XYZ file of C-alpha atoms in Angstrom:
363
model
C 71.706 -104.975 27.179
C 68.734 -107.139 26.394
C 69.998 -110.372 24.600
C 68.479 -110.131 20.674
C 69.765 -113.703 19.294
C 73.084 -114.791 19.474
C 75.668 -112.446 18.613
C 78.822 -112.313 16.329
C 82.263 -113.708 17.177
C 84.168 -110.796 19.159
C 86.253 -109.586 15.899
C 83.446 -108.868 13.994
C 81.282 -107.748 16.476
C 84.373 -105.485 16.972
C 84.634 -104.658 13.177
C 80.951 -103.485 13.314
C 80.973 -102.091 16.208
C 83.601 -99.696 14.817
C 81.676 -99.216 11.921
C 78.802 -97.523 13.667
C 81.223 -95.513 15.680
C 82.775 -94.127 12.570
C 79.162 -93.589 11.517
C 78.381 -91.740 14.665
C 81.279 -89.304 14.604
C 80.985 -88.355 10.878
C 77.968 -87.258 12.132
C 78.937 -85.049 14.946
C 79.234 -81.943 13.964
C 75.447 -82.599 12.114
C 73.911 -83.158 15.568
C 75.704 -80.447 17.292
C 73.974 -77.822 14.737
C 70.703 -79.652 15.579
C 71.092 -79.982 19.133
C 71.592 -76.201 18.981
C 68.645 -75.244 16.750
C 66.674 -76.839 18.986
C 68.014 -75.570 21.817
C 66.833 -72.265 20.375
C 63.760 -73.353 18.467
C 62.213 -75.270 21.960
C 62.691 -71.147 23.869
C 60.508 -70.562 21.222
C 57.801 -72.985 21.777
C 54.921 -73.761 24.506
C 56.602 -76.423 26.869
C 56.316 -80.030 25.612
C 54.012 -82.676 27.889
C 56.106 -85.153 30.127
C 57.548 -87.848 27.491
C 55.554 -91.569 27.933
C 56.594 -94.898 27.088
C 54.981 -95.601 23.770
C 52.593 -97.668 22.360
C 52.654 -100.622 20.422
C 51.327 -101.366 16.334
C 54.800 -101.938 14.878
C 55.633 -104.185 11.916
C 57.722 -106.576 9.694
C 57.769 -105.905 6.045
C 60.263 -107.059 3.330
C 63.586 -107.694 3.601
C 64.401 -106.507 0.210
C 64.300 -102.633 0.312
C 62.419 -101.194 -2.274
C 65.374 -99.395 -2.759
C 66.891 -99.887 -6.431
C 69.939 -97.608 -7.570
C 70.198 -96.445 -10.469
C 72.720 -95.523 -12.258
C 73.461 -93.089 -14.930
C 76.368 -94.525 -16.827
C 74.873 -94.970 -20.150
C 77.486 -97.509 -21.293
C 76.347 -99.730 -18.067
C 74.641 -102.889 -19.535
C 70.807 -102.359 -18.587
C 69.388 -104.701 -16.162
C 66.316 -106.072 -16.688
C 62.992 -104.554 -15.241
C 62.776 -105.139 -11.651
C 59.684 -104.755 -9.583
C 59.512 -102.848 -6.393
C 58.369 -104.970 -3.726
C 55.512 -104.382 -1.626
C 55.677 -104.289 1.993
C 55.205 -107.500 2.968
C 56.675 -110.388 6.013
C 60.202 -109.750 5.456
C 61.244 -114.023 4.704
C 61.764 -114.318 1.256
C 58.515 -116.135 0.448
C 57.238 -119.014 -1.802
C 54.779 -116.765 -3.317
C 53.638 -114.819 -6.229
C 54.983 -110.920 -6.490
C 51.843 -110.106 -5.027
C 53.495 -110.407 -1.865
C 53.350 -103.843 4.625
C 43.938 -105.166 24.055
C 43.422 -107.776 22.499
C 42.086 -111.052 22.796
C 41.406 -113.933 20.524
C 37.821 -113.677 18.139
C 37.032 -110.563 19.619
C 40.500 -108.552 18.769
C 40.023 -105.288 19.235
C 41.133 -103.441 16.072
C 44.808 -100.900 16.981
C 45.442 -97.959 15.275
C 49.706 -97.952 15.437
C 49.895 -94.855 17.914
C 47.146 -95.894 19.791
C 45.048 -93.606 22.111
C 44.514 -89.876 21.601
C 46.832 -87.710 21.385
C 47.804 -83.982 21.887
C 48.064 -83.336 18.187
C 51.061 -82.242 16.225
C 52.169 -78.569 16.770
C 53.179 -76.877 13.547
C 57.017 -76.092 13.662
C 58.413 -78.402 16.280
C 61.102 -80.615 14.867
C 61.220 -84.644 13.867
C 62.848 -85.121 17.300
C 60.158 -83.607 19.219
C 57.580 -84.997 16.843
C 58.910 -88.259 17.454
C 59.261 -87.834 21.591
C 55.656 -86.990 21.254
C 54.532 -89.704 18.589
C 55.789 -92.170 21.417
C 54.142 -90.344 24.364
C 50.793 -90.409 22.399
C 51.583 -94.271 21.666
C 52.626 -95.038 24.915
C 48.656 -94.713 25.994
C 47.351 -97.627 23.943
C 46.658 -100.910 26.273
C 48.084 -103.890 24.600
C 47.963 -107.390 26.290
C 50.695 -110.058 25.514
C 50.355 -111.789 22.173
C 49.751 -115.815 22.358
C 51.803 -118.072 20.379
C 48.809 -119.302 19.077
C 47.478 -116.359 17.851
C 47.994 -114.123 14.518
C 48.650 -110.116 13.558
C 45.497 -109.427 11.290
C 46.448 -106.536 9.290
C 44.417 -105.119 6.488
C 46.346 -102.084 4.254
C 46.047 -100.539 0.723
C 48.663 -99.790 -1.088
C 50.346 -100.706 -4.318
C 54.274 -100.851 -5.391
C 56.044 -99.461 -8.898
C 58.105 -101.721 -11.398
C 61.269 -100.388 -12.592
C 62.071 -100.076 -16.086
C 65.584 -100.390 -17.913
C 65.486 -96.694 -18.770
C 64.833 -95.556 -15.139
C 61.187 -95.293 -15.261
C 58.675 -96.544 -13.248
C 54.910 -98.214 -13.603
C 52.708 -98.212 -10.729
C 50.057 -101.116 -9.870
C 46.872 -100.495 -9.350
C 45.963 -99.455 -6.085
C 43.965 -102.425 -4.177
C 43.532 -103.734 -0.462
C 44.918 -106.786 1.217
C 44.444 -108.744 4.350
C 47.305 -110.664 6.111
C 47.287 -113.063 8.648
C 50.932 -113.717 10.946
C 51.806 -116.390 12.905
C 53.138 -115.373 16.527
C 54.774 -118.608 16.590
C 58.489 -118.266 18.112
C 60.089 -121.339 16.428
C 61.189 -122.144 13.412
C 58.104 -122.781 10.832
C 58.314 -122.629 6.897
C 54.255 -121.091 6.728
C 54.737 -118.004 8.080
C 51.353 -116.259 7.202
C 48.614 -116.039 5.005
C 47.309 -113.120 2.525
C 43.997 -111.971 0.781
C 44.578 -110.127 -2.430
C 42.529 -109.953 -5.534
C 40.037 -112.315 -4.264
C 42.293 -115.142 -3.518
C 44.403 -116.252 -0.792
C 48.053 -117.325 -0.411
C 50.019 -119.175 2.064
C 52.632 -117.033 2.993
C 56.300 -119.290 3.041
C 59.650 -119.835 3.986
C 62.435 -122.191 2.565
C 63.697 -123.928 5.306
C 61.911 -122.301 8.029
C 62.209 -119.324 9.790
C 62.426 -118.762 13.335
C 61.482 -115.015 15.081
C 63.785 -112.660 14.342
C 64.582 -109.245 12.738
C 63.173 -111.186 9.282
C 59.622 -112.110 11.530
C 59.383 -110.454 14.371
C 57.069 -111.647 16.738
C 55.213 -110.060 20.058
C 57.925 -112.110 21.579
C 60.963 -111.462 19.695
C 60.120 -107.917 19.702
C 59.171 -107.664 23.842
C 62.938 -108.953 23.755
C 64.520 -106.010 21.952
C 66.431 -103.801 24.078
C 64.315 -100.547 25.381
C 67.057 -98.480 25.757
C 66.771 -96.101 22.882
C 70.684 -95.970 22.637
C 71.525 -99.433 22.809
C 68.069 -100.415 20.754
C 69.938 -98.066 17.496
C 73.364 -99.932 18.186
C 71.316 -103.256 17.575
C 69.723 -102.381 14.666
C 72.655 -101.012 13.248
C 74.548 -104.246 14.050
C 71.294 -106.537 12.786
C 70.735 -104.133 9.770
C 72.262 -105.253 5.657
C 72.302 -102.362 3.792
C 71.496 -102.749 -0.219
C 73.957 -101.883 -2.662
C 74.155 -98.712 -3.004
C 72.024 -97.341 -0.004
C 73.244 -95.579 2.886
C 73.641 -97.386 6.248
C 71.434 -95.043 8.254
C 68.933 -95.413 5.566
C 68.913 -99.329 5.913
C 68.478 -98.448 9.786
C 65.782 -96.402 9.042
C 63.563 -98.419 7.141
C 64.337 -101.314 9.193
C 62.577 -99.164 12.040
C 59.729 -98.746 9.426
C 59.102 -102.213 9.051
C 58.238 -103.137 12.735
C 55.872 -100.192 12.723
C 53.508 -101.600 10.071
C 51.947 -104.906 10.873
C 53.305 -106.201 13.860
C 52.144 -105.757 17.830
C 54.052 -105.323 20.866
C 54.539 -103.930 24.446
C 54.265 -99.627 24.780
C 58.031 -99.679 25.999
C 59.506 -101.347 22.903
C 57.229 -99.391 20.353
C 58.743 -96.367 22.440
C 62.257 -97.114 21.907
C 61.736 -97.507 18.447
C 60.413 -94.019 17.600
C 63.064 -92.557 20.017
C 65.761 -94.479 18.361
C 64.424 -93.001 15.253
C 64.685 -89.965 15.850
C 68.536 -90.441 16.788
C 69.748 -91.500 13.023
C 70.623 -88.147 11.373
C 69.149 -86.945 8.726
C 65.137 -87.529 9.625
C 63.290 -84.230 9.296
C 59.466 -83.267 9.292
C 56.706 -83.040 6.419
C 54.108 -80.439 7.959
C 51.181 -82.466 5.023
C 51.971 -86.099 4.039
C 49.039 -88.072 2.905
C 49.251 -91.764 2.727
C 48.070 -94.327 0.398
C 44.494 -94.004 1.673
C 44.599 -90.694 0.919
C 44.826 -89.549 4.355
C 46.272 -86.175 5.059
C 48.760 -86.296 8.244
C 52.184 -84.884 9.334
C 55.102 -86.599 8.179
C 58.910 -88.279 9.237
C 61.012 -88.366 6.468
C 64.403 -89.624 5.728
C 66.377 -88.807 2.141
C 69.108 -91.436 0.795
C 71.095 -88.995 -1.322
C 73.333 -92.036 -2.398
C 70.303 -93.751 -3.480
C 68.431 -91.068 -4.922
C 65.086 -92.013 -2.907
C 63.530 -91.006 0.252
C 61.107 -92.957 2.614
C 58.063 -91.262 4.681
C 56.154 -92.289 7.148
C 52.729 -90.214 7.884
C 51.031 -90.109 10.841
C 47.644 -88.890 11.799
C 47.687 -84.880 12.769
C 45.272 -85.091 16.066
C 45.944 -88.353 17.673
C 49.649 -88.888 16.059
C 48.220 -92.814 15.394
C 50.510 -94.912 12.576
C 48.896 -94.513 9.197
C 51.237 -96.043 7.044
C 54.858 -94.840 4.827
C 55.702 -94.724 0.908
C 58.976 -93.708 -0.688
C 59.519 -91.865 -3.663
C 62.639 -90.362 -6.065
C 63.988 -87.588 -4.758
C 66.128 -86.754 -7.907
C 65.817 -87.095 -11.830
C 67.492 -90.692 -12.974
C 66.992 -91.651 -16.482
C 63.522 -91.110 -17.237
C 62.541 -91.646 -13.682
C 61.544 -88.423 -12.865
C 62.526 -86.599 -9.123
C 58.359 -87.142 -7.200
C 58.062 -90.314 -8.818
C 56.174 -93.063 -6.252
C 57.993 -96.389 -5.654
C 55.594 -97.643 -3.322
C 52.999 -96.879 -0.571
C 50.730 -98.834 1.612
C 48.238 -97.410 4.701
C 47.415 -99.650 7.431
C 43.229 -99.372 7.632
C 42.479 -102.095 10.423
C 44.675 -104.451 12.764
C 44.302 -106.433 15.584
C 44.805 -110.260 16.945
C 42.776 -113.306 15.848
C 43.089 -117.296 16.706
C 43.200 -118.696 13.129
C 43.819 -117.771 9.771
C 40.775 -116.002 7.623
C 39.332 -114.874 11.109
C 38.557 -111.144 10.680
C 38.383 -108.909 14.213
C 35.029 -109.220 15.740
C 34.136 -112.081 13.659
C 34.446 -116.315 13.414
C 36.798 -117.777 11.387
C 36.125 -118.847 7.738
């Protein structure tokens, strides 16, 4: 297995080891029905093209999970209103709230699949979605990151603010631009963003080196690409929030390298196959993302948290467009359908200095 950071002492690497094992077998019986339903559904369907290594337009985006649960005790002292983060770099960061190839000046702007695709077929399931969301991706041509350089992402998108009765308030809708360092070492400016006409250095107390929290072209090119093994790292790497489901954490950890990050087809791969190994993803036939494109969907549900988290892809060329979550059940007078937060990726590529745009000089 790929080394990813130095790992646990041997009890609790045991300890968590066991942990996803016990996850794995509660499981079982789950992926036996689904192994067998699409056993049968696949007789059913036009043969699927030869699986590729995917592609690479991953991301990092914030560590804590938009994912607030609420409870319905009524004698519960109410905290107070907390706002759902927006996808940002995942470092806690001395900021505002209001922080989700190539070469140098002339980065060539990446869709997240990456080259054209065969299109999504109407009935097939997540898993074969996903095989062929990282065939499709597998097709894109993406040189090695520089040290030097940065991820230029720009997204729209907006998050919700929770409310001591349950509720929640969106934000406005509005566009940002962000700017990552590929740097592998520890740094404490991490990135820079443009939002509502000003821009912010993007921090972290005390530095942070590449890692699950920033992943780098680097740090990611070092990730295992074994589908099987890549899960069992993420699992291991993963902190789930009070009162979400560890698969869940797993899954949206997964969504968070496929936003506004780069790196090599064969990790990006991995990723969307070791997706579509957590139980519990399914497939939403019209999902439209925060652009208001219309695409087909990957979805997972937390029923312990109440919430579920989509990410939409586009229908023809199966290219990353960008994820939101939502209620999935009545809580106070949050209401089941109610947004939490959404953001679509519009442009990305790689630049050599902050406030450089792709295809332009810097500012």
């Amino acid at each position: 297995m790929n080394a990813v950071g130095s790992g646990p002492a041997r009890p609790e690497r045991e300890r968590e080891d066991a942990a996803y094992e016990d996850t794995a077998r509660e499981d079982a019986a789950y992926d036996a029905y689904e192994d067998t339903a699409c056993e049968e559904l696949a007789r059913l369907l036009p043969p699927v093209p030869a699986e590729r290594d995917v592609p690479s337009a991953p991301y990092l985006h914030h560590k804590d999970r938009l994912m607030q649960h609420i409870d319905d005790d009524q004698n519960r002292t109410p905290a107070p209103a907390r706002k759902v983060r927006r996808r940002l770099p995942r470092p806690a960061l001395l900021m505002p709230a209001a922080a989700l190839a190539l070469a140098g000046a002339l980065a060539v702007t990446l869709t997240s699949g990456g080259g054209s695709g065969d299109g999504a077929h109407p009935r097939e399931t997540a898993t074969v979605l996903l095989d062929r969301i990282a065939g499709t991706a597998a097709k894109s041509d993406v040189k090695p990151v520089r040290q030097d350089q940065f991820v230029y992402v720009q997204s729209v998108g907006r998050g919700a603010e929770l409310k001591d009765d349950g509720s929640s308030e969106l934000e406005p809708r509005g566009e940002r631009e962000v700017w990552l360092s590929q740097r592998v070492k520890r740094i404490t400016k991490i990135g820079e963003i443009h939002e509502g006409g000003s821009y912010f250095p993007l921090r972290e107390l005390g530095g942070s080196p590449a890692g699950i929290n920033r992943p780098t072209y680097q740090w990611l090119a070092s990730l295992p690409t074994d589908p099987d093994v890549l899960l069992k790292e993420l699992y291991r790497m993963t902190d789930a929030d009070e009162g979400q489901e560890k698969a869940q954490a797993v899954f949206d950890q997964i969504g968070s390298l496929l936003g506004e990050t780069v790196m090599p087809p064969e990790n990006a791969a991995a990723l969307y196959k070791a997706a579509a190994k957590i139980p519990g993803v399914t497939r939403h036939e019209d999902a439209v993302d925060a652009a208001g494109r219309h695409g087909v969907g990957i979805v997972r549900t937390d029923e312990r948290g109440s919430s579920a988290t989509e990410w939409v892809f586009d229908r023809d060329s199966l290219a990353y467009l960008g994820e939101h979550s939502y209620r999935t059940k009545d809580a106070g007078a949050g209401k089941k359908g109610d947004v939490l937060s959404e953001r679509a990726v519009l442009k990305r590529g790689i630049v050599d200095a902050y406030r450089q745009r792709p295809g332009s000089a810097a500012n």
